[in-house]
Structures are given as C-alpha cells and as structure tokens.
Amino acid sequence: MSTNTDTQTTVSSTLSQRVATAAFGSLIGLFLIYGVGFAQPETIHNAAHDTRHAASFPCH
Amino acid sequence: MLQRLLLSGVLSGLIVGVFVTLIHLAMVTPIILEAETYETKSEAPAAAHVHGAGTAAHSHDTEAWAPEDGWERSLYTLAADLIMGVGFALLLAAGFTLSGQDISARAGVLWGAAGYLAFSFLPALGLPPELPGAAAADLAARQIWWFGAAVASVGGLGLIAFGKRWMQGAGLVLLILPHIIGAPHAPAGEAGSVPPELAAHFVVMTMFMNAGMWIALGWMTAYFFQRFAGSTRGRIVDINA
C-alpha cells in the first residue's frame, strides 16, 4: 500500500520537482557569477579583476 | 535531487577551477600585467580610461583596496576562478536536472561546448574580451548587453537542441537577435592604450582558457552527476521491487 503511494508521488511530482530544483540551483549559480563577474563595489571588482578580464565579462 | 545538483556542481567547479587558474596564471595574467604597464603610463592625462557618459559614479581611486601584485593577487584570482567554476557548474547541473536525462560524460562535453558558446564565444562576438585600458562604451550598457546575449544564447541553443522543428527556427532567431540589436561600443575613433598586437593575443588566450574550462566543466559535472544518481534512482528501484 504505502509502496504504491510512494511510487505515485515520485512519478507525478517529477517535472515540477525538476523545474523547482533546477531553478534553485541556477539561482545559486547566477548569484556566484554575478558576484565574480558583475558586482560593482570597487573592492570586489579589484579582487576578481583578472578573472573578469579573462572570462570576457565587461569589466571597467 | 537538489543534493545531487549541488554536490556535482560544487565538486566539479572546484576541481576545474584549480586547473583553470593554472592556465589563467600561465597564459592570461601575464598579458593583463603587460597591458597595465601601458595603462599606468598613459594615466597621467586621465584619458586612458575611456568611459561613456553616465559612468560618473565609477571611480578609479588609487586608494581603493586591491590585492598586492604577486602571490596575493594570484590567490584572489584562484578564489574568483573557483567561484566562477562552481557558478557555471551549478548552471550545467541545473540543465542536467531540468532535462531529466541521464547525462553521460560524453554528452556532458556537448553541454560544456554549448555553455562555452552561450557564455563566452557568442557574447564575445559583440563584446570581445577587453584588456585593461581598452576603449569601451558605458559599463552598465555592456553588462546588460552581455547578460542579455548569454540568456538569449542559452534559450536559443536549448530550443535547437530540445525543441520541435518550428521551435528550432525560433531558437536560431534567438541566437542571432542580440547581434542584430548590437553590442554597445566605444565611440568611433576612440582607442585604448593597449597595443593591438597584445589585445589580439589576449583574445585568443582567453578564448582558449574559456573553451578548456567549459569542456572540462561539462565533462566533470556530468561525471559527478552520474555518480550521485544512486541516491534518487536507487530509491525508486527499491520501491518497485
């Protein structure tokens, strides 16, 4: 019995689960990329300077 | 599922980031340092750094903190490369998750190539990698265009790879659109302080580094993504048994 319901929830929630998981994962990824490549504060800019130039993010 | 995404992204990003830093320090940083000697030489008349209108808030205070050249600067480059590696690897792992497919390491290389196109090569067609001291348009405008070009390229490549026939046409349009809009460039006639020979070499070196990074990221992230598949797949198998 319980086995059956488990299988059903796994299958039926798969797509929405995938979308939610992927959305959450890419948000973290984008946050990191933003910090390294785009954030404006001068200190962050200077610390990540060479990486910004090397990754061809617009820098100065 | 989230654990699988995060683990494979973080592990692959950190490992690849270390190797990327080696290429970075050996092949790219020396050109940046050489370019900076031209930049400081011509900084006296304050014309070296060409900014478009509206960048008044952007200052190049010599007093702002910056890592010391040498070990300190290299360590910050390592840190930034690691963070960038993890960030891009998480995007790849998110793509794997969304696709719902088992991604072989070989398929991962293809994903990596797509990442290279979307986040490096295609945006660089509009905004080629710049050395310090290069003439350029307003920073915010370039950042917005770059981000828009990357997003459009991801969407375009995604539609071409996974869409039905008519969607593939739309994907192609999406790929081209940012380039029809056009990237913001420095006003005609403005030139930076860097010799063109050095700038040309820099572009090739960075494109090499980024291609290597993305291929390695695709391969490594797919490897770990497969390795950690057991945690979710195993449970379903157990239930059915």
PDB file of N, CA and C in Angstrom, chain B residues 54-101:
ATOM      1  N   GLY B  54      27.624  58.887 -18.270  1.00  0.00           N
ATOM      2  CA  GLY B  54      26.817  58.203 -17.270  1.00  0.00           C
ATOM      3  C   GLY B  54      27.598  57.253 -16.396  1.00  0.00           C
ATOM      4  N   THR B  55      28.923  57.308 -16.460  1.00  0.00           N
ATOM      5  CA  THR B  55      29.704  56.422 -15.607  1.00  0.00           C
ATOM      6  C   THR B  55      30.381  57.220 -14.510  1.00  0.00           C
ATOM      7  N   ALA B  56      29.809  58.365 -14.190  1.00  0.00           N
ATOM      8  CA  ALA B  56      30.470  59.239 -13.228  1.00  0.00           C
ATOM      9  C   ALA B  56      30.696  58.533 -11.900  1.00  0.00           C
ATOM     10  N   ALA B  57      29.752  57.689 -11.496  1.00  0.00           N
ATOM     11  CA  ALA B  57      29.837  57.051 -10.191  1.00  0.00           C
ATOM     12  C   ALA B  57      30.996  56.056 -10.123  1.00  0.00           C
ATOM     13  N   HIS B  58      31.463  55.632 -11.257  1.00  0.00           N
ATOM     14  CA  HIS B  58      32.515  54.617 -11.329  1.00  0.00           C
ATOM     15  C   HIS B  58      33.862  55.291 -11.166  1.00  0.00           C
ATOM     16  N   SER B  59      34.498  55.063 -10.039  1.00  0.00           N
ATOM     17  CA  SER B  59      35.752  55.770  -9.804  1.00  0.00           C
ATOM     18  C   SER B  59      36.924  54.806  -9.856  1.00  0.00           C
ATOM     19  N   HIS B  60      38.072  55.329 -10.203  1.00  0.00           N
ATOM     20  CA  HIS B  60      39.265  54.506 -10.187  1.00  0.00           C
ATOM     21  C   HIS B  60      40.217  55.057  -9.159  1.00  0.00           C
ATOM     22  N   ASP B  61      39.710  55.169  -7.935  1.00  0.00           N
ATOM     23  CA  ASP B  61      40.514  55.662  -6.838  1.00  0.00           C
ATOM     24  C   ASP B  61      41.744  54.810  -6.685  1.00  0.00           C
ATOM     25  N   THR B  62      42.880  55.471  -6.560  1.00  0.00           N
ATOM     26  CA  THR B  62      44.056  54.671  -6.273  1.00  0.00           C
ATOM     27  C   THR B  62      44.009  54.202  -4.819  1.00  0.00           C
ATOM     28  N   GLU B  63      43.115  54.835  -4.031  1.00  0.00           N
ATOM     29  CA  GLU B  63      43.056  54.473  -2.615  1.00  0.00           C
ATOM     30  C   GLU B  63      42.218  53.230  -2.371  1.00  0.00           C
ATOM     31  N   ALA B  64      41.360  52.832  -3.310  1.00  0.00           N
ATOM     32  CA  ALA B  64      40.537  51.643  -3.105  1.00  0.00           C
ATOM     33  C   ALA B  64      41.443  50.426  -2.944  1.00  0.00           C
ATOM     34  N   TRP B  65      41.013  49.513  -2.080  1.00  0.00           N
ATOM     35  CA  TRP B  65      41.822  48.332  -1.824  1.00  0.00           C
ATOM     36  C   TRP B  65      41.957  47.489  -3.091  1.00  0.00           C
ATOM     37  N   ALA B  66      43.108  46.969  -3.309  1.00  0.00           N
ATOM     38  CA  ALA B  66      43.327  45.993  -4.376  1.00  0.00           C
ATOM     39  C   ALA B  66      44.401  45.034  -3.892  1.00  0.00           C
ATOM     40  N   PRO B  67      44.321  43.768  -4.290  1.00  0.00           N
ATOM     41  CA  PRO B  67      45.355  42.831  -3.840  1.00  0.00           C
ATOM     42  C   PRO B  67      46.720  43.239  -4.379  1.00  0.00           C
ATOM     43  N   GLU B  68      47.755  43.001  -3.561  1.00  0.00           N
ATOM     44  CA  GLU B  68      49.128  43.274  -3.987  1.00  0.00           C
ATOM     45  C   GLU B  68      49.480  42.374  -5.161  1.00  0.00           C
ATOM     46  N   ASP B  69      50.223  42.925  -6.117  1.00  0.00           N
ATOM     47  CA  ASP B  69      50.698  42.088  -7.217  1.00  0.00           C
ATOM     48  C   ASP B  69      51.522  40.934  -6.653  1.00  0.00           C
ATOM     49  N   GLY B  70      51.484  39.812  -7.332  1.00  0.00           N
ATOM     50  CA  GLY B  70      52.237  38.655  -6.872  1.00  0.00           C
ATOM     51  C   GLY B  70      51.309  37.628  -6.237  1.00  0.00           C
ATOM     52  N   TRP B  71      51.756  37.036  -5.133  1.00  0.00           N
ATOM     53  CA  TRP B  71      51.008  35.940  -4.532  1.00  0.00           C
ATOM     54  C   TRP B  71      49.584  36.329  -4.165  1.00  0.00           C
ATOM     55  N   GLU B  72      49.445  37.506  -3.559  1.00  0.00           N
ATOM     56  CA  GLU B  72      48.120  37.897  -3.086  1.00  0.00           C
ATOM     57  C   GLU B  72      47.144  38.006  -4.264  1.00  0.00           C
ATOM     58  N   ARG B  73      47.621  38.670  -5.309  1.00  0.00           N
ATOM     59  CA  ARG B  73      46.753  38.833  -6.479  1.00  0.00           C
ATOM     60  C   ARG B  73      46.408  37.472  -7.085  1.00  0.00           C
ATOM     61  N   SER B  74      47.403  36.567  -7.139  1.00  0.00           N
ATOM     62  CA  SER B  74      47.155  35.242  -7.701  1.00  0.00           C
ATOM     63  C   SER B  74      46.154  34.461  -6.860  1.00  0.00           C
ATOM     64  N   LEU B  75      46.225  34.626  -5.523  1.00  0.00           N
ATOM     65  CA  LEU B  75      45.285  33.912  -4.659  1.00  0.00           C
ATOM     66  C   LEU B  75      43.856  34.403  -4.882  1.00  0.00           C
ATOM     67  N   TYR B  76      43.710  35.707  -5.071  1.00  0.00           N
ATOM     68  CA  TYR B  76      42.360  36.225  -5.344  1.00  0.00           C
ATOM     69  C   TYR B  76      41.863  35.753  -6.697  1.00  0.00           C
ATOM     70  N   THR B  77      42.790  35.622  -7.654  1.00  0.00           N
ATOM     71  CA  THR B  77      42.398  35.075  -8.957  1.00  0.00           C
ATOM     72  C   THR B  77      41.934  33.630  -8.803  1.00  0.00           C
ATOM     73  N   LEU B  78      42.677  32.866  -7.967  1.00  0.00           N
ATOM     74  CA  LEU B  78      42.263  31.486  -7.702  1.00  0.00           C
ATOM     75  C   LEU B  78      40.857  31.462  -7.097  1.00  0.00           C
ATOM     76  N   ALA B  79      40.642  32.297  -6.080  1.00  0.00           N
ATOM     77  CA  ALA B  79      39.325  32.323  -5.427  1.00  0.00           C
ATOM     78  C   ALA B  79      38.232  32.665  -6.438  1.00  0.00           C
ATOM     79  N   ALA B  80      38.493  33.692  -7.251  1.00  0.00           N
ATOM     80  CA  ALA B  80      37.470  34.128  -8.212  1.00  0.00           C
ATOM     81  C   ALA B  80      37.220  33.049  -9.265  1.00  0.00           C
ATOM     82  N   ASP B  81      38.299  32.379  -9.705  1.00  0.00           N
ATOM     83  CA  ASP B  81      38.127  31.306 -10.697  1.00  0.00           C
ATOM     84  C   ASP B  81      37.342  30.137 -10.108  1.00  0.00           C
ATOM     85  N   LEU B  82      37.600  29.824  -8.820  1.00  0.00           N
ATOM     86  CA  LEU B  82      36.862  28.734  -8.179  1.00  0.00           C
ATOM     87  C   LEU B  82      35.373  29.080  -8.099  1.00  0.00           C
ATOM     88  N   ILE B  83      35.083  30.308  -7.684  1.00  0.00           N
ATOM     89  CA  ILE B  83      33.672  30.709  -7.566  1.00  0.00           C
ATOM     90  C   ILE B  83      33.001  30.688  -8.941  1.00  0.00           C
ATOM     91  N   MET B  84      33.730  31.205  -9.940  1.00  0.00           N
ATOM     92  CA  MET B  84      33.173  31.189 -11.294  1.00  0.00           C
ATOM     93  C   MET B  84      32.941  29.746 -11.760  1.00  0.00           C
ATOM     94  N   GLY B  85      33.892  28.863 -11.496  1.00  0.00           N
ATOM     95  CA  GLY B  85      33.743  27.462 -11.891  1.00  0.00           C
ATOM     96  C   GLY B  85      32.515  26.834 -11.251  1.00  0.00           C
ATOM     97  N   VAL B  86      32.349  27.054  -9.946  1.00  0.00           N
ATOM     98  CA  VAL B  86      31.200  26.488  -9.246  1.00  0.00           C
ATOM     99  C   VAL B  86      29.902  27.094  -9.797  1.00  0.00           C
ATOM    100  N   GLY B  87      29.907  28.390 -10.031  1.00  0.00           N
ATOM    101  CA  GLY B  87      28.704  29.039 -10.560  1.00  0.00           C
ATOM    102  C   GLY B  87      28.282  28.443 -11.893  1.00  0.00           C
ATOM    103  N   PHE B  88      29.226  28.323 -12.817  1.00  0.00           N
ATOM    104  CA  PHE B  88      28.886  27.771 -14.135  1.00  0.00           C
ATOM    105  C   PHE B  88      28.531  26.287 -14.033  1.00  0.00           C
ATOM    106  N   ALA B  89      29.234  25.553 -13.152  1.00  0.00           N
ATOM    107  CA  ALA B  89      28.935  24.123 -12.994  1.00  0.00           C
ATOM    108  C   ALA B  89      27.526  23.927 -12.435  1.00  0.00           C
ATOM    109  N   LEU B  90      27.108  24.823 -11.529  1.00  0.00           N
ATOM    110  CA  LEU B  90      25.748  24.718 -10.992  1.00  0.00           C
ATOM    111  C   LEU B  90      24.719  24.946 -12.104  1.00  0.00           C
ATOM    112  N   LEU B  91      25.021  25.882 -13.013  1.00  0.00           N
ATOM    113  CA  LEU B  91      24.105  26.102 -14.140  1.00  0.00           C
ATOM    114  C   LEU B  91      24.023  24.842 -15.004  1.00  0.00           C
ATOM    115  N   LEU B  92      25.171  24.202 -15.240  1.00  0.00           N
ATOM    116  CA  LEU B  92      25.163  22.957 -16.017  1.00  0.00           C
ATOM    117  C   LEU B  92      24.355  21.875 -15.313  1.00  0.00           C
ATOM    118  N   ALA B  93      24.608  21.708 -14.005  1.00  0.00           N
ATOM    119  CA  ALA B  93      23.895  20.680 -13.250  1.00  0.00           C
ATOM    120  C   ALA B  93      22.397  20.976 -13.241  1.00  0.00           C
ATOM    121  N   ALA B  94      22.034  22.266 -13.202  1.00  0.00           N
ATOM    122  CA  ALA B  94      20.617  22.634 -13.266  1.00  0.00           C
ATOM    123  C   ALA B  94      20.038  22.222 -14.620  1.00  0.00           C
ATOM    124  N   GLY B  95      20.833  22.419 -15.673  1.00  0.00           N
ATOM    125  CA  GLY B  95      20.393  21.993 -17.004  1.00  0.00           C
ATOM    126  C   GLY B  95      20.200  20.484 -17.076  1.00  0.00           C
ATOM    127  N   PHE B  96      21.146  19.738 -16.501  1.00  0.00           N
ATOM    128  CA  PHE B  96      21.019  18.276 -16.473  1.00  0.00           C
ATOM    129  C   PHE B  96      19.728  17.884 -15.756  1.00  0.00           C
ATOM    130  N   THR B  97      19.502  18.522 -14.597  1.00  0.00           N
ATOM    131  CA  THR B  97      18.317  18.203 -13.787  1.00  0.00           C
ATOM    132  C   THR B  97      17.049  18.468 -14.585  1.00  0.00           C
ATOM    133  N   LEU B  98      17.022  19.627 -15.239  1.00  0.00           N
ATOM    134  CA  LEU B  98      15.835  20.015 -15.994  1.00  0.00           C
ATOM    135  C   LEU B  98      15.580  19.042 -17.146  1.00  0.00           C
ATOM    136  N   SER B  99      16.651  18.601 -17.793  1.00  0.00           N
ATOM    137  CA  SER B  99      16.483  17.701 -18.940  1.00  0.00           C
ATOM    138  C   SER B  99      15.923  16.348 -18.500  1.00  0.00           C
ATOM    139  N   GLY B 100      16.175  15.968 -17.261  1.00  0.00           N
ATOM    140  CA  GLY B 100      15.665  14.701 -16.756  1.00  0.00           C
ATOM    141  C   GLY B 100      16.315  13.487 -17.395  1.00  0.00           C
ATOM    142  N   GLN B 101      17.373  13.719 -18.157  1.00  0.00           N
ATOM    143  CA  GLN B 101      18.041  12.594 -18.830  1.00  0.00           C
ATOM    144  C   GLN B 101      19.263  12.157 -18.034  1.00  0.00           C
TER     145      GLN B 101
END
